[in-house]
Amino acid sequence: MVSGASHRGLFDEALGEQRRVVITGLGAVSAAGGSAADFWSALGDARVSTGRLIAFDAPRAAAAGQVDPAWQGPSGVPDWLLARMDRASQLALDAAIQAQTDARIEFNQQNAYAVGAVTGTGHPAAGGGWAALGSGLSGASVGLNIAGPVFTVSMGGASGLASVVLATQLIRSGVMRAALAIGAEAPLQPGIWDAYESAGLLDPSDDIRGQRPFDAQRQGMILGEGAAALMLEDRQLATQRGVHIYAEIGGEALTSGPMGDGQAPTDVEVARRATGDALLGGEITPADVDVVVTAGLGSRQGDERETDVIERAFGRRTLDMYATAVTPNIGYTVGASGAFTAVAAAQIVNQRKIPPHATFEEEDIACRLGFVRKLTADRIVGVATAAYGSHGQNAALVLMPHQSEAGDELPLLAT
């Protein structure tokens, strides 16, 4: 565990060349449960965790992905701090604490300035929380002793994955040695719900069987709340600390295009470019990618466009790739969705298992992807995921297995 002056040199080392970035911690709070393990279990078991909306009195019966009503916020956080944070911020802080704990890393006076946090949220401060803490994880610098850059990005449905991309680039450039990447959203509020409802994006039925992306009978989104977090580290720091590494970030990219009709992705070629740039930047070929974790919006047009994006990005390889989605399990969590797909992708690489599409029943000829019906073990090389905002924003990520190299076993030396 990094804590104390004896490990200060590891964080303060001069940085020159572009750094490799790995994932060492995961955290999640969702309708599936209060931990990343609960989330992964729901995916593997094809468990639908959405249910009847109870967060407020909606004008019609509807389904939603709701965090357990018994959840009272992150444990161990002072009441005065929680009182000044909106629901999305509390969810974000809980997931972040989990990811930090999972990574077995601590921040203190000696290393806090080498650590940052980036949070993505589609509806910043929607809950009316205190301004300084109400926008994503702005309060993490208090709760986690982070003194480096802490900021929030809002790119609609691309926000959570954009946080992973930006946190990765902070480490690659040498600005930071470690960074938290979080996606958080609390959209189960009348104003936000009404906006999605009036736009025709929500499933009009009261079907509680779950969101059905890419299925021929899909009818729209089921909104969900939650947060997912990843602890990212300079590979050298992680290997010398001797901690478990879930995956290495092979490539990442952001693009943006013209605003469309609210059915992301709004520009297929611009969205395809994000995945293409992520592959190119990591010198990864389509043949190296075995699984795609879809955004799975659940709308007829949106799923057809995402299929088109995937087919353009991977060409003939698409026919041989596995595909999965997390929205059938927890609903569409807007700004948090890309962070959830990143957590799922990290576990797929780590476990060498592909979770099933939990609600897939009838194939749509326009959405032919390699969805599996049960948890499937196979040799996994690369996993890709992408997220899309309704205003043309796109984020893409490719994860690869981490390979040990000579020198990784060198012990930490006191300075």
Coordinates of C-alpha atoms in Angstrom, one line a residue:
M1 CA 0.0 0.0 0.0
V2 CA 1.4 3.4 -0.9
S3 CA 1.2 5.5 2.2
G4 CA 4.0 7.5 3.7
A5 CA 7.2 9.2 2.8
S6 CA 9.0 6.0 2.0
H7 CA 7.1 5.7 -1.2
R8 CA 7.1 9.3 -2.2
G9 CA 9.8 8.8 -4.9
L10 CA 7.6 6.5 -6.8
F11 CA 5.0 9.2 -7.3
D12 CA 7.5 12.1 -7.8
E13 CA 9.6 10.4 -10.5
A14 CA 10.3 12.7 -13.4
L15 CA 8.2 11.7 -16.4
G16 CA 9.2 12.1 -20.0
E17 CA 7.9 9.5 -22.5
Q18 CA 4.3 8.6 -22.9
R19 CA 3.2 6.2 -20.1
R20 CA 1.3 3.0 -20.3
V21 CA -1.9 3.0 -18.2
V22 CA -3.5 0.1 -16.3
I23 CA -6.7 -0.5 -14.3
T24 CA -6.1 -1.5 -10.7
G25 CA -9.4 -0.9 -9.0
L26 CA -13.1 -1.1 -9.8
G27 CA -16.2 0.3 -8.0
A28 CA -19.9 0.4 -8.8
V29 CA -23.3 1.3 -7.3
S30 CA -26.3 0.3 -9.4
A31 CA -29.6 -1.3 -9.4
A32 CA -27.7 -4.6 -9.3
G33 CA -26.2 -3.8 -5.9
G34 CA -23.7 -1.7 -4.0
S35 CA -20.5 -3.0 -5.4
A36 CA -18.6 -3.9 -8.6
A37 CA -18.8 -7.5 -7.6
D38 CA -22.6 -7.2 -7.5
F39 CA -22.6 -5.6 -10.9
W40 CA -20.4 -8.3 -12.4
S41 CA -22.5 -11.0 -10.8
A42 CA -25.7 -9.6 -12.3
L43 CA -24.1 -9.6 -15.8
G44 CA -22.8 -13.1 -15.5
D45 CA -26.1 -14.4 -14.2
A46 CA -28.2 -12.5 -16.8
R47 CA -30.0 -10.9 -13.9
V48 CA -32.4 -8.1 -14.7
S49 CA -32.3 -5.6 -11.8
T50 CA -34.7 -3.0 -13.1
G51 CA -38.1 -2.9 -11.6
R52 CA -41.2 -0.7 -11.0
L53 CA -40.3 3.0 -10.7
I54 CA -40.7 4.1 -7.1
A55 CA -38.4 7.2 -7.0
F56 CA -41.3 9.5 -7.6
D57 CA -44.9 9.5 -8.7
A58 CA -44.7 9.2 -12.5
P59 CA -47.8 9.9 -14.7
R60 CA -47.8 6.3 -15.8
A61 CA -46.5 3.0 -14.6
A62 CA -42.9 2.6 -15.7
A63 CA -39.8 0.6 -15.1
A64 CA -36.4 2.0 -13.9
G65 CA -33.0 0.9 -12.6
Q66 CA -33.0 2.0 -9.0
V67 CA -30.3 1.8 -6.4
D68 CA -31.5 -0.1 -3.3
P69 CA -33.7 2.3 -1.2
A70 CA -31.8 1.2 1.9
W71 CA -28.6 2.8 0.4
Q72 CA -27.6 5.8 2.6
G73 CA -24.5 7.0 0.8
P74 CA -20.9 6.0 1.0
S75 CA -19.9 4.6 4.4
G76 CA -17.3 6.4 6.5
V77 CA -18.1 9.8 5.0
P78 CA -19.0 12.6 7.5
D79 CA -22.6 13.6 7.6
W80 CA -21.7 17.3 7.0
L81 CA -20.1 16.3 3.7
L82 CA -23.0 14.0 2.5
A83 CA -25.5 16.8 3.4
R84 CA -23.7 19.1 0.9
M85 CA -23.6 16.5 -2.0
D86 CA -26.4 15.7 -4.4
R87 CA -27.4 12.1 -5.1
A88 CA -25.1 11.8 -8.1
S89 CA -22.1 13.0 -6.1
Q90 CA -22.8 10.6 -3.3
L91 CA -23.0 7.7 -5.8
A92 CA -19.8 8.9 -7.4
L93 CA -18.0 9.1 -4.1
D94 CA -19.1 5.6 -3.1
A95 CA -17.9 4.1 -6.3
A96 CA -14.6 6.0 -6.1
I97 CA -13.9 4.8 -2.5
Q98 CA -14.5 1.3 -3.7
A99 CA -12.1 1.6 -6.6
Q100 CA -9.4 3.2 -4.4
T101 CA -9.9 0.4 -1.8
D102 CA -9.8 -2.3 -4.5
A103 CA -6.5 -0.8 -5.8
R104 CA -5.0 -0.9 -2.3
I105 CA -3.7 2.7 -2.7
E106 CA -3.8 5.6 -0.3
F107 CA -3.2 9.3 -0.9
N108 CA -1.5 11.6 1.6
Q109 CA 0.5 14.8 1.8
Q110 CA 3.4 13.2 0.0
N111 CA 1.6 11.9 -3.1
A112 CA -1.8 13.6 -3.3
Y113 CA -0.6 16.1 -5.9
A114 CA 0.3 13.3 -8.3
V115 CA -3.3 12.0 -8.3
G116 CA -6.4 13.4 -10.0
A117 CA -10.0 12.5 -10.6
V118 CA -12.3 13.0 -13.6
T119 CA -16.0 12.5 -13.4
G120 CA -18.5 12.3 -16.3
T121 CA -22.2 13.1 -15.8
G122 CA -24.9 14.0 -18.2
H123 CA -27.0 16.1 -15.9
P124 CA -24.6 18.0 -13.6
A125 CA -26.0 19.2 -10.3
A126 CA -29.5 18.1 -11.4
G127 CA -30.3 17.4 -7.8
G128 CA -29.8 21.0 -6.7
G129 CA -26.8 20.1 -4.5
W130 CA -24.2 22.6 -3.2
A131 CA -22.5 23.9 -6.3
A132 CA -18.9 23.0 -5.2
L133 CA -19.9 19.4 -4.6
G134 CA -22.9 18.9 -6.7
S135 CA -21.2 18.4 -10.1
G136 CA -19.9 14.8 -10.2
L137 CA -17.0 14.1 -7.9
S138 CA -15.9 17.7 -7.1
G139 CA -16.0 16.6 -3.5
A140 CA -13.5 13.8 -4.0
S141 CA -10.6 16.0 -3.2
V142 CA -12.1 16.2 0.3
G143 CA -13.3 12.6 0.6
L144 CA -10.2 10.9 -0.9
N145 CA -7.3 13.3 -0.2
I146 CA -6.8 14.1 -3.9
A147 CA -4.9 17.3 -4.5
G148 CA -4.3 17.1 -8.3
P149 CA -6.7 18.1 -11.0
V150 CA -10.3 17.2 -10.1
F151 CA -12.9 18.1 -12.7
T152 CA -16.2 17.1 -14.3
V153 CA -17.0 16.6 -17.9
S154 CA -20.6 16.6 -19.3
M155 CA -20.9 15.0 -22.7
G156 CA -24.3 13.3 -22.5
G157 CA -24.2 9.6 -22.8
A158 CA -20.5 9.7 -23.6
S159 CA -19.6 11.4 -20.3
G160 CA -18.6 8.3 -18.2
L161 CA -16.4 6.8 -20.9
A162 CA -14.9 10.3 -21.7
S163 CA -13.8 10.5 -18.0
V164 CA -11.8 7.3 -18.6
V165 CA -10.3 8.6 -21.8
L166 CA -9.3 11.9 -20.1
A167 CA -7.9 10.3 -17.0
T168 CA -5.9 8.0 -19.1
Q169 CA -4.5 10.9 -21.1
L170 CA -3.5 12.7 -17.9
I171 CA -1.4 9.7 -16.9
R172 CA 0.0 9.1 -20.4
S173 CA 1.2 12.7 -20.6
G174 CA 2.9 12.5 -17.3
V175 CA 0.7 15.1 -15.6
M176 CA -0.5 12.5 -13.1
R177 CA 0.7 9.1 -11.8
A178 CA -2.7 7.8 -10.9
A179 CA -6.3 9.0 -11.5
L180 CA -9.8 8.0 -10.7
A181 CA -12.3 7.9 -13.7
I182 CA -15.9 8.0 -12.7
G183 CA -19.3 8.1 -14.3
A184 CA -22.3 9.1 -12.2
E185 CA -25.9 9.9 -12.8
A186 CA -29.1 10.3 -10.8
P187 CA -31.8 10.8 -13.5
L188 CA -34.8 9.5 -11.7
Q189 CA -36.3 12.9 -11.1
P190 CA -39.5 14.3 -12.6
G191 CA -37.8 17.0 -14.7
I192 CA -35.3 14.7 -16.3
W193 CA -37.8 11.9 -16.7
D194 CA -40.2 14.2 -18.5
A195 CA -37.6 15.4 -20.9
Y196 CA -36.7 11.8 -22.0
E197 CA -40.4 10.9 -22.1
S198 CA -41.4 13.9 -24.3
A199 CA -38.5 13.1 -26.6
G200 CA -39.9 9.6 -27.1
L201 CA -36.7 7.9 -25.9
L202 CA -38.3 5.8 -23.0
D203 CA -39.9 2.4 -23.3
P204 CA -43.6 3.3 -23.4
S205 CA -44.7 0.1 -21.7
D206 CA -44.5 -0.8 -18.0
D207 CA -42.5 -3.9 -18.9
I208 CA -40.2 -4.7 -16.0
R209 CA -38.4 -7.5 -17.9
G210 CA -35.6 -5.1 -18.7
Q211 CA -34.3 -3.0 -21.5
R212 CA -34.0 -4.9 -24.8
P213 CA -31.3 -3.3 -26.9
F214 CA -30.8 -4.8 -30.4
D215 CA -33.8 -7.1 -29.9
A216 CA -36.4 -7.0 -32.7
Q217 CA -39.0 -6.1 -30.1
R218 CA -37.1 -3.2 -28.4
Q219 CA -39.2 -0.2 -27.5
G220 CA -36.8 2.3 -25.9
M221 CA -34.7 3.1 -22.8
I222 CA -35.3 2.2 -19.2
L223 CA -33.6 4.9 -17.2
G224 CA -31.3 3.8 -14.4
E225 CA -29.2 5.6 -11.7
G226 CA -25.8 4.7 -10.4
A227 CA -22.1 5.3 -10.6
A228 CA -19.0 3.3 -11.7
A229 CA -15.4 4.1 -11.1
L230 CA -12.0 2.8 -12.2
M231 CA -8.6 3.5 -10.6
L232 CA -6.1 4.1 -13.3
E233 CA -2.3 4.0 -12.7
D234 CA 0.9 4.5 -14.5
R235 CA 1.9 0.9 -15.3
Q236 CA 5.3 1.2 -13.6
L237 CA 3.7 2.4 -10.4
A238 CA 1.2 -0.4 -10.4
T239 CA 3.7 -3.2 -11.1
Q240 CA 6.2 -1.9 -8.5
R241 CA 3.4 -1.8 -5.9
G242 CA 2.6 -5.4 -6.8
V243 CA -1.1 -5.0 -7.0
H244 CA -3.6 -6.9 -9.2
I245 CA -4.0 -5.4 -12.7
Y246 CA -7.4 -6.0 -14.3
A247 CA -6.4 -4.8 -17.8
E248 CA -4.2 -2.4 -19.7
I249 CA -5.7 0.5 -21.7
G250 CA -4.6 -0.2 -25.2
G251 CA -6.2 2.8 -26.9
E252 CA -8.6 5.6 -26.3
A253 CA -10.2 8.5 -28.2
L254 CA -12.8 11.2 -28.3
T255 CA -14.6 12.7 -31.3
S256 CA -17.6 15.0 -31.8
G257 CA -19.9 15.7 -34.7
P258 CA -23.1 17.5 -35.6
M259 CA -26.1 17.4 -33.3
G260 CA -28.7 14.9 -34.5
D261 CA -32.2 13.9 -33.5
G262 CA -31.4 12.7 -30.0
Q263 CA -30.9 9.1 -31.2
A264 CA -27.2 8.6 -30.6
P265 CA -24.9 8.0 -32.3
T266 CA -25.9 11.1 -34.4
D267 CA -23.2 10.8 -37.0
V268 CA -22.1 7.2 -37.8
E269 CA -18.8 8.0 -39.4
V270 CA -17.7 10.5 -36.7
A271 CA -18.6 7.8 -34.1
R272 CA -16.7 5.2 -36.0
R273 CA -13.7 7.5 -36.1
A274 CA -13.5 7.4 -32.3
T275 CA -13.1 3.6 -32.2
G276 CA -10.8 3.7 -35.2
D277 CA -8.6 6.3 -33.5
A278 CA -8.5 4.2 -30.3
L279 CA -7.3 1.2 -32.3
L280 CA -4.8 3.2 -34.3
G281 CA -3.4 5.0 -31.2
G282 CA -2.7 1.6 -29.5
E283 CA -1.4 0.0 -32.7
I284 CA -4.3 -2.5 -32.3
T285 CA -5.9 -4.2 -35.3
P286 CA -9.5 -5.3 -35.5
A287 CA -8.3 -8.9 -35.4
D288 CA -7.0 -8.2 -31.9
V289 CA -10.4 -7.4 -30.5
D290 CA -12.6 -10.3 -29.5
V291 CA -15.5 -8.6 -27.6
V292 CA -17.5 -5.4 -28.0
V293 CA -19.4 -4.1 -25.0
T294 CA -22.2 -2.1 -26.6
A295 CA -23.8 1.1 -25.4
G296 CA -27.2 -0.6 -26.0
L297 CA -29.5 2.4 -26.0
G298 CA -32.5 0.3 -26.8
S299 CA -34.1 2.6 -29.4
R300 CA -34.8 1.3 -32.9
Q301 CA -32.7 3.9 -34.7
G302 CA -30.0 4.2 -32.0
D303 CA -29.2 0.4 -32.0
E304 CA -29.2 0.3 -35.8
R305 CA -26.7 3.2 -35.9
E306 CA -24.5 1.6 -33.3
T307 CA -24.5 -1.7 -35.2
D308 CA -23.4 0.3 -38.3
V309 CA -20.6 2.0 -36.3
I310 CA -19.3 -1.4 -35.1
E311 CA -19.5 -2.9 -38.6
R312 CA -17.6 0.1 -40.0
A313 CA -15.0 0.0 -37.3
F314 CA -14.2 -3.7 -37.3
G315 CA -15.2 -4.8 -40.9
R316 CA -15.4 -8.5 -41.4
R317 CA -14.1 -9.1 -37.9
T318 CA -17.6 -8.1 -36.7
L319 CA -18.9 -11.6 -37.8
D320 CA -16.5 -13.3 -35.4
M321 CA -16.7 -11.0 -32.4
Y322 CA -18.7 -11.6 -29.2
A323 CA -21.0 -8.8 -28.1
T324 CA -22.8 -8.0 -24.9
A325 CA -24.6 -5.1 -23.2
V326 CA -25.1 -3.9 -19.6
T327 CA -28.3 -1.9 -20.1
P328 CA -30.6 -5.0 -19.9
N329 CA -29.3 -5.5 -16.4
I330 CA -29.3 -2.0 -14.8
G331 CA -31.0 0.3 -17.4
Y332 CA -29.5 3.2 -19.3
T333 CA -27.6 5.3 -16.8
V334 CA -26.9 8.2 -19.2
G335 CA -23.6 9.8 -18.1
A336 CA -22.6 6.8 -16.0
S337 CA -23.2 4.3 -18.8
G338 CA -19.8 4.4 -20.4
A339 CA -18.1 4.0 -17.0
F340 CA -20.2 0.9 -16.4
T341 CA -19.3 -0.6 -19.8
A342 CA -15.6 0.1 -19.0
V343 CA -15.9 -1.8 -15.7
A344 CA -17.6 -4.6 -17.5
A345 CA -14.8 -4.6 -20.2
A346 CA -12.1 -4.7 -17.5
Q347 CA -13.7 -7.8 -15.9
I348 CA -14.1 -9.5 -19.3
V349 CA -10.4 -9.1 -19.9
N350 CA -9.6 -10.1 -16.3
Q351 CA -12.0 -13.1 -16.1
R352 CA -11.7 -14.2 -19.8
K353 CA -15.5 -14.6 -19.7
I354 CA -18.2 -12.9 -21.8
P355 CA -21.5 -12.2 -20.0
P356 CA -24.8 -12.8 -21.8
H357 CA -27.2 -10.2 -23.2
A358 CA -29.8 -10.7 -20.4
T359 CA -33.0 -9.9 -22.4
F360 CA -32.1 -11.0 -25.9
E361 CA -34.9 -13.0 -27.5
E362 CA -35.5 -12.2 -31.2
E363 CA -32.8 -11.1 -33.6
D364 CA -33.2 -8.0 -35.6
I365 CA -31.7 -8.4 -39.1
A366 CA -30.4 -4.8 -38.9
C367 CA -28.6 -5.5 -35.6
R368 CA -26.7 -8.7 -36.2
L369 CA -24.0 -8.9 -33.5
G370 CA -22.5 -11.8 -31.7
F371 CA -24.6 -11.8 -28.5
V372 CA -24.2 -14.8 -26.3
R373 CA -27.1 -16.4 -24.3
K374 CA -25.0 -17.6 -21.3
L375 CA -21.8 -16.8 -19.6
T376 CA -19.1 -17.9 -22.0
A377 CA -15.4 -18.6 -21.3
D378 CA -12.9 -18.1 -24.1
R379 CA -9.5 -16.8 -25.0
I380 CA -9.9 -13.1 -24.8
V381 CA -7.3 -10.7 -26.3
G382 CA -9.0 -7.3 -26.6
V383 CA -12.3 -5.8 -25.6
A384 CA -13.7 -2.6 -27.1
T385 CA -16.4 -0.3 -25.9
A386 CA -17.8 3.1 -27.0
A387 CA -20.4 5.6 -25.7
Y388 CA -22.3 8.2 -27.5
G389 CA -24.0 11.5 -26.6
S390 CA -27.1 12.8 -28.2
H391 CA -25.3 16.0 -29.3
G392 CA -22.7 14.1 -31.3
Q393 CA -20.1 13.4 -28.7
N394 CA -18.3 10.0 -28.8
A395 CA -15.8 8.2 -26.6
A396 CA -14.1 4.9 -27.3
L397 CA -11.8 2.6 -25.3
V398 CA -9.9 -0.6 -26.1
L399 CA -8.7 -2.8 -23.2
M400 CA -6.0 -5.5 -23.5
P401 CA -4.7 -8.1 -21.1
H402 CA -1.8 -6.9 -19.0
Q403 CA 1.4 -8.9 -19.7
S404 CA 4.2 -9.1 -17.1
E405 CA 7.6 -8.1 -18.2
A406 CA 11.2 -8.3 -17.0
G407 CA 11.7 -5.9 -14.1
D408 CA 8.1 -5.9 -13.0
E409 CA 9.1 -7.9 -9.9
L410 CA 11.6 -5.3 -8.7
P411 CA 10.7 -4.3 -5.1
L412 CA 9.9 -0.8 -3.9
L413 CA 13.0 1.0 -2.6
A414 CA 12.7 3.5 0.2
T415 CA 14.0 7.0 -0.6

